[in-house]
Short mmCIF file of C-alpha atoms and ligand atoms in Angstrom, two decimals:
data_model
loop_
_atom_site.label_atom_id
_atom_site.label_comp_id
_atom_site.label_asym_id
_atom_site.label_seq_id
_atom_site.Cartn_x
_atom_site.Cartn_y
_atom_site.Cartn_z
CA MET A 1 -45.74 -136.35 69.86
CA ASN A 2 -48.02 -137.90 67.22
CA LEU A 3 -47.50 -141.30 68.84
CA LEU A 4 -49.09 -140.18 72.11
CA ASN A 5 -52.07 -142.37 72.98
CA ALA A 6 -54.51 -139.48 73.25
CA ASP A 7 -58.23 -140.20 73.37
CA LEU A 8 -60.08 -136.89 73.14
CA HIS A 9 -63.67 -138.01 72.52
CA CYS A 10 -65.97 -140.15 74.68
CA HIS A 11 -69.26 -140.03 76.61
CA SER A 12 -70.37 -140.71 80.19
CA VAL A 13 -73.79 -141.05 81.85
CA VAL A 14 -73.80 -137.24 82.00
CA SER A 15 -74.85 -137.49 78.32
CA ASP A 16 -75.48 -140.73 76.42
CA GLY A 17 -72.68 -143.01 77.63
CA THR A 18 -73.34 -145.85 80.06
CA LEU A 19 -70.28 -145.47 82.35
CA GLN A 20 -69.63 -142.93 85.11
CA PRO A 21 -66.79 -140.43 84.48
CA GLU A 22 -64.63 -142.24 87.10
CA ALA A 23 -65.14 -145.62 85.39
CA LEU A 24 -64.15 -144.07 82.05
CA ALA A 25 -60.97 -142.65 83.58
CA HIS A 26 -60.01 -146.09 84.89
CA ARG A 27 -60.84 -147.77 81.60
CA ALA A 28 -58.79 -145.20 79.66
CA LYS A 29 -55.81 -145.71 81.97
CA ALA A 30 -56.09 -149.51 81.79
CA ASN A 31 -56.16 -149.28 77.98
CA GLY A 32 -52.94 -147.24 77.89
CA VAL A 33 -54.41 -143.80 77.22
CA GLU A 34 -51.87 -141.05 78.06
CA LEU A 35 -54.02 -137.95 77.50
CA TRP A 36 -57.78 -138.08 77.95
CA ALA A 37 -60.84 -135.86 77.51
CA LEU A 38 -64.48 -136.59 78.42
CA THR A 39 -66.66 -134.92 75.76
CA ASP A 40 -70.31 -135.28 76.76
CA HIS A 41 -72.95 -133.92 74.37
CA ASP A 42 -73.96 -130.31 75.15
CA GLU A 43 -73.07 -130.70 78.83
CA ILE A 44 -69.97 -130.19 80.98
CA ASP A 45 -71.27 -131.29 84.37
CA GLY A 46 -68.98 -134.34 84.34
CA GLN A 47 -65.78 -132.32 83.88
CA LEU A 48 -64.73 -131.92 87.50
CA ARG A 49 -65.35 -135.61 88.24
CA ALA A 50 -63.42 -136.67 85.14
CA ALA A 51 -60.46 -134.39 85.89
CA ASP A 52 -60.31 -135.47 89.57
CA ALA A 53 -60.49 -139.15 88.66
CA ALA A 54 -57.79 -138.73 86.02
CA ARG A 55 -55.47 -136.90 88.42
CA ALA A 56 -55.94 -139.59 91.07
CA ILE A 57 -54.68 -142.31 88.73
CA GLY A 58 -51.88 -140.39 86.99
CA LEU A 59 -53.68 -139.60 83.73
CA ASP A 60 -53.25 -136.23 81.98
CA TYR A 61 -56.57 -134.55 81.23
CA LEU A 62 -58.08 -131.92 78.89
CA SER A 63 -61.56 -130.51 79.48
CA GLY A 64 -64.00 -131.47 76.74
CA CYS A 65 -67.51 -131.30 75.31
CA GLU A 66 -69.28 -132.12 72.03
CA ILE A 67 -71.66 -129.40 70.89
CA SER A 68 -74.62 -130.14 68.59
CA VAL A 69 -74.79 -127.63 65.72
CA SER A 70 -77.15 -127.23 62.76
CA PHE A 71 -75.32 -126.58 59.51
CA ALA A 72 -76.88 -126.71 56.02
CA GLY A 73 -79.87 -128.56 57.48
CA VAL A 74 -77.67 -131.30 58.96
CA THR A 75 -76.59 -131.91 62.56
CA VAL A 76 -72.84 -131.41 62.87
CA HIS A 77 -70.85 -132.01 66.06
CA ILE A 78 -68.12 -129.65 67.25
CA VAL A 79 -65.76 -130.90 69.95
CA GLY A 80 -64.35 -128.30 72.33
CA LEU A 81 -61.09 -129.07 74.15
CA GLY A 82 -59.07 -127.34 76.86
CA PHE A 83 -61.63 -124.66 77.78
CA ASP A 84 -62.31 -123.27 81.25
CA ALA A 85 -65.24 -125.40 82.44
CA GLU A 86 -66.42 -122.58 84.71
CA ASP A 87 -66.84 -120.13 81.82
CA ARG A 88 -70.26 -118.54 82.17
CA ALA A 89 -71.02 -117.88 78.46
CA LEU A 90 -70.05 -121.44 77.53
CA ARG A 91 -72.29 -122.81 80.28
CA GLN A 92 -75.19 -120.61 79.11
CA GLY A 93 -74.69 -121.62 75.48
CA LEU A 94 -74.68 -125.31 76.35
CA ALA A 95 -77.79 -124.91 78.53
CA ALA A 96 -79.59 -123.25 75.60
CA THR A 97 -78.42 -125.99 73.21
CA ARG A 98 -79.74 -128.81 75.40
CA GLY A 99 -82.88 -126.85 76.24
CA GLY A 100 -85.07 -128.29 73.50
CA ARG A 101 -84.14 -131.93 74.11
CA GLY A 102 -87.04 -132.80 76.44
CA GLU A 103 -89.67 -131.47 74.06
CA ARG A 104 -87.95 -133.15 71.11
CA ALA A 105 -87.97 -136.49 72.94
CA ARG A 106 -91.71 -136.12 73.62
CA GLU A 107 -92.30 -135.41 69.93
CA MET A 108 -90.22 -138.44 68.91
CA ALA A 109 -92.20 -140.56 71.40
CA ALA A 110 -95.48 -139.27 69.90
CA GLU A 111 -94.27 -140.26 66.42
CA LEU A 112 -93.25 -143.71 67.63
CA ALA A 113 -96.64 -144.10 69.36
CA LYS A 114 -98.26 -143.55 65.95
CA ALA A 115 -96.06 -146.39 64.70
CA GLY A 116 -97.44 -148.59 67.51
CA ILE A 117 -94.65 -148.25 70.09
CA GLN A 118 -95.96 -146.89 73.41
CA GLY A 119 -94.29 -145.43 76.49
CA VAL A 120 -91.14 -144.26 74.72
CA TYR A 121 -90.64 -140.96 76.54
CA GLU A 122 -90.92 -142.48 80.02
CA GLY A 123 -88.88 -145.51 78.96
CA ALA A 124 -86.08 -143.41 77.46
CA LEU A 125 -86.00 -141.19 80.53
CA ARG A 126 -85.24 -144.26 82.67
CA HIS A 127 -82.13 -144.83 80.55
CA ALA A 128 -80.97 -141.22 80.81
CA GLY A 129 -78.43 -140.63 83.59
CA ASN A 130 -79.13 -136.91 83.23
CA PRO A 131 -82.81 -136.00 82.62
CA ALA A 132 -81.71 -132.69 81.06
CA LEU A 133 -79.82 -134.59 78.38
CA ILE A 134 -82.21 -137.02 76.78
CA ALA A 135 -80.73 -138.22 73.48
CA ARG A 136 -81.81 -140.51 70.67
CA THR A 137 -79.40 -143.03 72.19
CA HIS A 138 -81.66 -143.37 75.25
CA ILE A 139 -84.72 -143.95 73.05
CA ALA A 140 -82.70 -146.54 71.14
CA ARG A 141 -81.77 -148.35 74.38
CA TYR A 142 -85.44 -148.44 75.41
CA LEU A 143 -86.48 -149.94 72.06
CA VAL A 144 -83.81 -152.63 72.52
CA GLU A 145 -85.00 -153.21 76.12
CA ILE A 146 -88.59 -153.88 75.01
CA GLY A 147 -87.45 -156.11 72.15
CA VAL A 148 -88.45 -153.93 69.18
CA CYS A 149 -84.88 -154.12 67.85
CA ALA A 150 -81.89 -156.35 68.51
CA ASP A 151 -79.39 -153.49 69.02
CA THR A 152 -79.19 -149.71 68.96
CA HIS A 153 -77.76 -149.61 65.43
CA GLU A 154 -80.91 -151.33 64.17
CA VAL A 155 -83.02 -148.75 66.01
CA PHE A 156 -81.22 -145.90 64.24
CA ARG A 157 -81.54 -147.65 60.89
CA ARG A 158 -85.27 -148.30 61.27
CA PHE A 159 -86.54 -145.44 63.41
CA LEU A 160 -84.53 -142.46 64.51
CA THR A 161 -82.97 -141.11 61.33
CA SER A 162 -84.25 -138.80 58.60
CA GLY A 163 -87.21 -140.24 56.70
CA ARG A 164 -87.95 -142.91 59.33
CA PRO A 165 -90.79 -142.99 61.86
CA GLY A 166 -89.68 -141.39 65.10
CA TYR A 167 -87.38 -138.85 63.48
CA VAL A 168 -88.05 -135.23 64.43
CA PRO A 169 -85.92 -132.47 62.89
CA HIS A 170 -84.31 -130.24 65.46
CA ARG A 171 -82.58 -126.87 65.49
CA TRP A 172 -79.30 -126.91 67.43
CA ALA A 173 -76.72 -124.17 68.03
CA ALA A 174 -75.27 -122.13 65.16
CA LEU A 175 -71.76 -123.14 64.06
CA GLY A 176 -70.30 -119.69 64.77
CA ASP A 177 -71.83 -119.58 68.27
CA ALA A 178 -70.43 -122.99 69.26
CA VAL A 179 -66.94 -122.09 68.05
CA ARG A 180 -67.09 -118.72 69.81
CA TRP A 181 -68.21 -120.23 73.15
CA ILE A 182 -65.27 -122.64 73.03
CA ASN A 183 -62.70 -120.02 71.96
CA GLU A 184 -63.83 -117.40 74.45
CA ALA A 185 -63.55 -119.99 77.22
CA GLY A 186 -59.88 -120.48 76.25
CA GLY A 187 -60.42 -123.75 74.36
CA LEU A 188 -59.91 -125.09 70.87
CA ALA A 189 -62.74 -126.15 68.50
CA VAL A 190 -62.56 -129.34 66.43
CA ILE A 191 -64.92 -130.69 63.73
CA ALA A 192 -66.03 -134.09 65.05
CA HIS A 193 -66.09 -137.17 62.77
CA PRO A 194 -66.51 -135.30 59.43
CA GLY A 195 -66.87 -138.61 57.61
CA ARG A 196 -70.29 -139.16 59.16
CA TYR A 197 -72.25 -136.25 57.75
CA GLY A 198 -72.83 -137.42 54.19
CA PHE A 199 -72.06 -133.98 52.79
CA THR A 200 -71.33 -133.40 49.10
CA PRO A 201 -67.79 -132.08 48.42
CA ASN A 202 -69.24 -128.56 48.09
CA GLU A 203 -71.09 -128.76 51.40
CA GLU A 204 -68.02 -130.18 53.11
CA TYR A 205 -65.85 -127.37 51.69
CA ALA A 206 -68.41 -124.88 53.04
CA LEU A 207 -68.33 -126.50 56.49
CA PHE A 208 -64.53 -126.41 56.69
CA THR A 209 -64.16 -122.84 55.37
CA GLU A 210 -66.95 -121.43 57.56
CA PHE A 211 -65.65 -123.31 60.60
CA ILE A 212 -62.18 -121.79 60.07
CA ALA A 213 -63.62 -118.33 59.41
CA HIS A 214 -65.36 -118.56 62.80
CA GLY A 215 -62.06 -119.43 64.49
CA GLY A 216 -62.20 -123.26 64.47
CA ARG A 217 -58.75 -124.87 64.47
CA GLY A 218 -58.98 -128.66 64.43
CA VAL A 219 -60.53 -131.71 62.80
CA GLU A 220 -60.92 -135.31 63.98
CA VAL A 221 -58.93 -137.51 61.65
CA ILE A 222 -58.61 -140.71 63.68
CA THR A 223 -61.99 -141.54 65.24
CA GLY A 224 -64.03 -144.66 65.89
CA SER A 225 -66.55 -143.30 63.37
CA HIS A 226 -64.08 -143.25 60.46
CA THR A 227 -63.11 -145.92 57.97
CA THR A 228 -59.50 -146.39 56.88
CA ALA A 229 -60.34 -144.42 53.73
CA ASP A 230 -61.69 -141.60 55.91
CA TYR A 231 -58.38 -141.49 57.85
CA LEU A 232 -56.53 -140.75 54.60
CA LYS A 233 -59.12 -138.33 53.25
CA TYR A 234 -59.31 -136.22 56.42
CA ALA A 235 -55.55 -136.35 56.96
CA ASP A 236 -55.24 -134.73 53.53
CA MET A 237 -57.97 -132.21 54.35
CA ALA A 238 -56.30 -131.33 57.66
CA LEU A 239 -53.14 -130.45 55.70
CA GLU A 240 -55.04 -128.66 52.92
CA PHE A 241 -56.96 -126.49 55.41
CA ASP A 242 -54.05 -126.15 57.84
CA LEU A 243 -56.04 -127.69 60.69
CA LEU A 244 -54.72 -129.44 63.77
CA ALA A 245 -55.59 -133.14 63.87
CA SER A 246 -57.47 -134.87 66.69
CA ARG A 247 -57.92 -138.47 67.75
CA GLY A 248 -60.75 -139.99 69.80
CA SER A 249 -62.71 -143.22 70.09
CA ASP A 250 -66.21 -141.71 70.61
CA PHE A 251 -66.63 -144.52 73.15
CA HIS A 252 -70.15 -144.71 74.67
CA SER A 253 -70.55 -148.15 76.22
CA PRO A 254 -68.75 -151.50 76.62
CA GLN A 255 -71.90 -153.15 75.20
CA GLU A 256 -72.39 -150.87 72.20
CA SER A 257 -69.12 -149.29 71.09
CA HIS A 258 -66.96 -151.07 68.56
CA THR A 259 -63.94 -148.84 69.35
CA ASP A 260 -62.70 -148.96 72.93
CA LEU A 261 -60.98 -146.08 74.71
CA GLY A 262 -57.46 -145.66 73.34
CA ALA A 263 -57.84 -148.46 70.79
CA LEU A 264 -57.16 -146.40 67.68
CA PRO A 265 -54.43 -146.11 65.04
CA ASP A 266 -51.77 -143.46 65.68
CA LEU A 267 -52.20 -140.01 64.23
CA PRO A 268 -50.30 -139.90 60.89
CA GLY A 269 -46.82 -138.41 61.33
CA ARG A 270 -47.34 -135.68 58.72
CA LEU A 271 -50.11 -134.05 60.82
CA THR A 272 -49.84 -131.63 63.72
CA PRO A 273 -51.81 -132.98 66.69
CA VAL A 274 -54.32 -130.75 68.50
CA TRP A 275 -52.53 -131.48 71.76
CA SER A 276 -49.41 -129.67 70.52
CA ALA A 277 -51.45 -126.44 70.72
CA LEU A 278 -53.05 -127.34 74.07
CA GLN A 279 -50.03 -128.06 76.26
CA HIS A 280 -50.79 -125.09 78.52
CA ARG A 281 -54.36 -126.39 79.01
CA VAL A 282 -53.44 -129.96 79.99
CA GLN A 283 -54.35 -130.75 83.61
CA ARG A 284 -51.22 -132.71 84.55
CA ALA A 285 -51.55 -135.70 86.79
P1 AMP B 1 -78.94 -136.86 69.59
O1 AMP B 1 -77.87 -135.93 70.07
O2 AMP B 1 -80.07 -136.99 70.57
O3 AMP B 1 -79.41 -136.56 68.20
O4 AMP B 1 -78.29 -138.31 69.56
C1 AMP B 1 -77.15 -138.53 68.77
C2 AMP B 1 -76.42 -139.76 69.28
O5 AMP B 1 -77.05 -140.91 68.79
C3 AMP B 1 -75.00 -139.85 68.78
O6 AMP B 1 -74.14 -139.11 69.58
C4 AMP B 1 -74.72 -141.32 68.89
O7 AMP B 1 -74.38 -141.63 70.23
C5 AMP B 1 -76.07 -141.93 68.60
N1 AMP B 1 -76.17 -142.40 67.20
C6 AMP B 1 -76.37 -141.65 66.10
N2 AMP B 1 -76.43 -142.44 65.01
C7 AMP B 1 -76.27 -143.71 65.45
C8 AMP B 1 -76.25 -145.00 64.80
N3 AMP B 1 -76.43 -145.12 63.49
N4 AMP B 1 -76.07 -146.08 65.59
C9 AMP B 1 -75.91 -145.97 66.92
N5 AMP B 1 -75.92 -144.79 67.58
C10 AMP B 1 -76.10 -143.69 66.85
MN1 MN B 2 -73.66 -139.95 71.55
MN1 MN B 3 -70.85 -137.04 67.54
MN1 MN B 4 -69.50 -138.32 70.42
#
């Protein structure tokens, strides 16, 4: 079961990916993925399209999303899997979470204008497949388009991260709310790419214990955002905290992502995969 090629984390044009849900389904299948989830940021409008496309090509599917949460002053991402995509409270919670994104983008554009870069809001909006979901990624693509930076990673390094011009702090959902929305919609909550947050050991312990206290059950161990050392560290933490382990590329774009759909190491054999607890939620092809 651990050797299943599951890819339970990626993005479409419904958030900040560059491919349509149908194109992602085909790419996942072509890459040998056996169980797939589309996990757009704060938005589940691509779920029906993703599930239909997966079914049409014989690919098992789990519903998915990636919720932005503020925890200890840092943005943390919580992946939800296997929920009912029609659940009203989940839909309302996600709508509230994405609600501030337009205003935030305008504020980031105003900061970048002060740094001499004009037209950022309008430019980023042109890159956004979903105007309700304008992300830093779209601003980054606009800055690459106009030649300010060579690639999106350079944009994040120079502009869109804490302490840099163009960064605007933002208040996302509360951890407990995000976990509750997912659980009450019949899904399972997973801490996304824990290796990315730069927490101290104490802060990380607080995140894991509070997440579990709220009813969270899984952690991403194998993700495109982790180093080999992170794989080992979070495999150990999954065991220590008795969490189910997840696996996902976090694929956004053929041009930008270094990890393709399904192109990940297997989940270590000593871990229990999240999909073992989600068999009843899998939409079988
Ligand atoms: P937002 O939700 O608007 O804060 O945007 C966050 C998104 O920006 C993430 O989901 C990534 O897709 C992207 N991102 C964050 N950091 C980086 C980075 N260093 N390089 C490239 N993309 C990044
Ligand atoms: Mn993203
Ligand atoms: Mn993320
Ligand atoms: Mn992601």
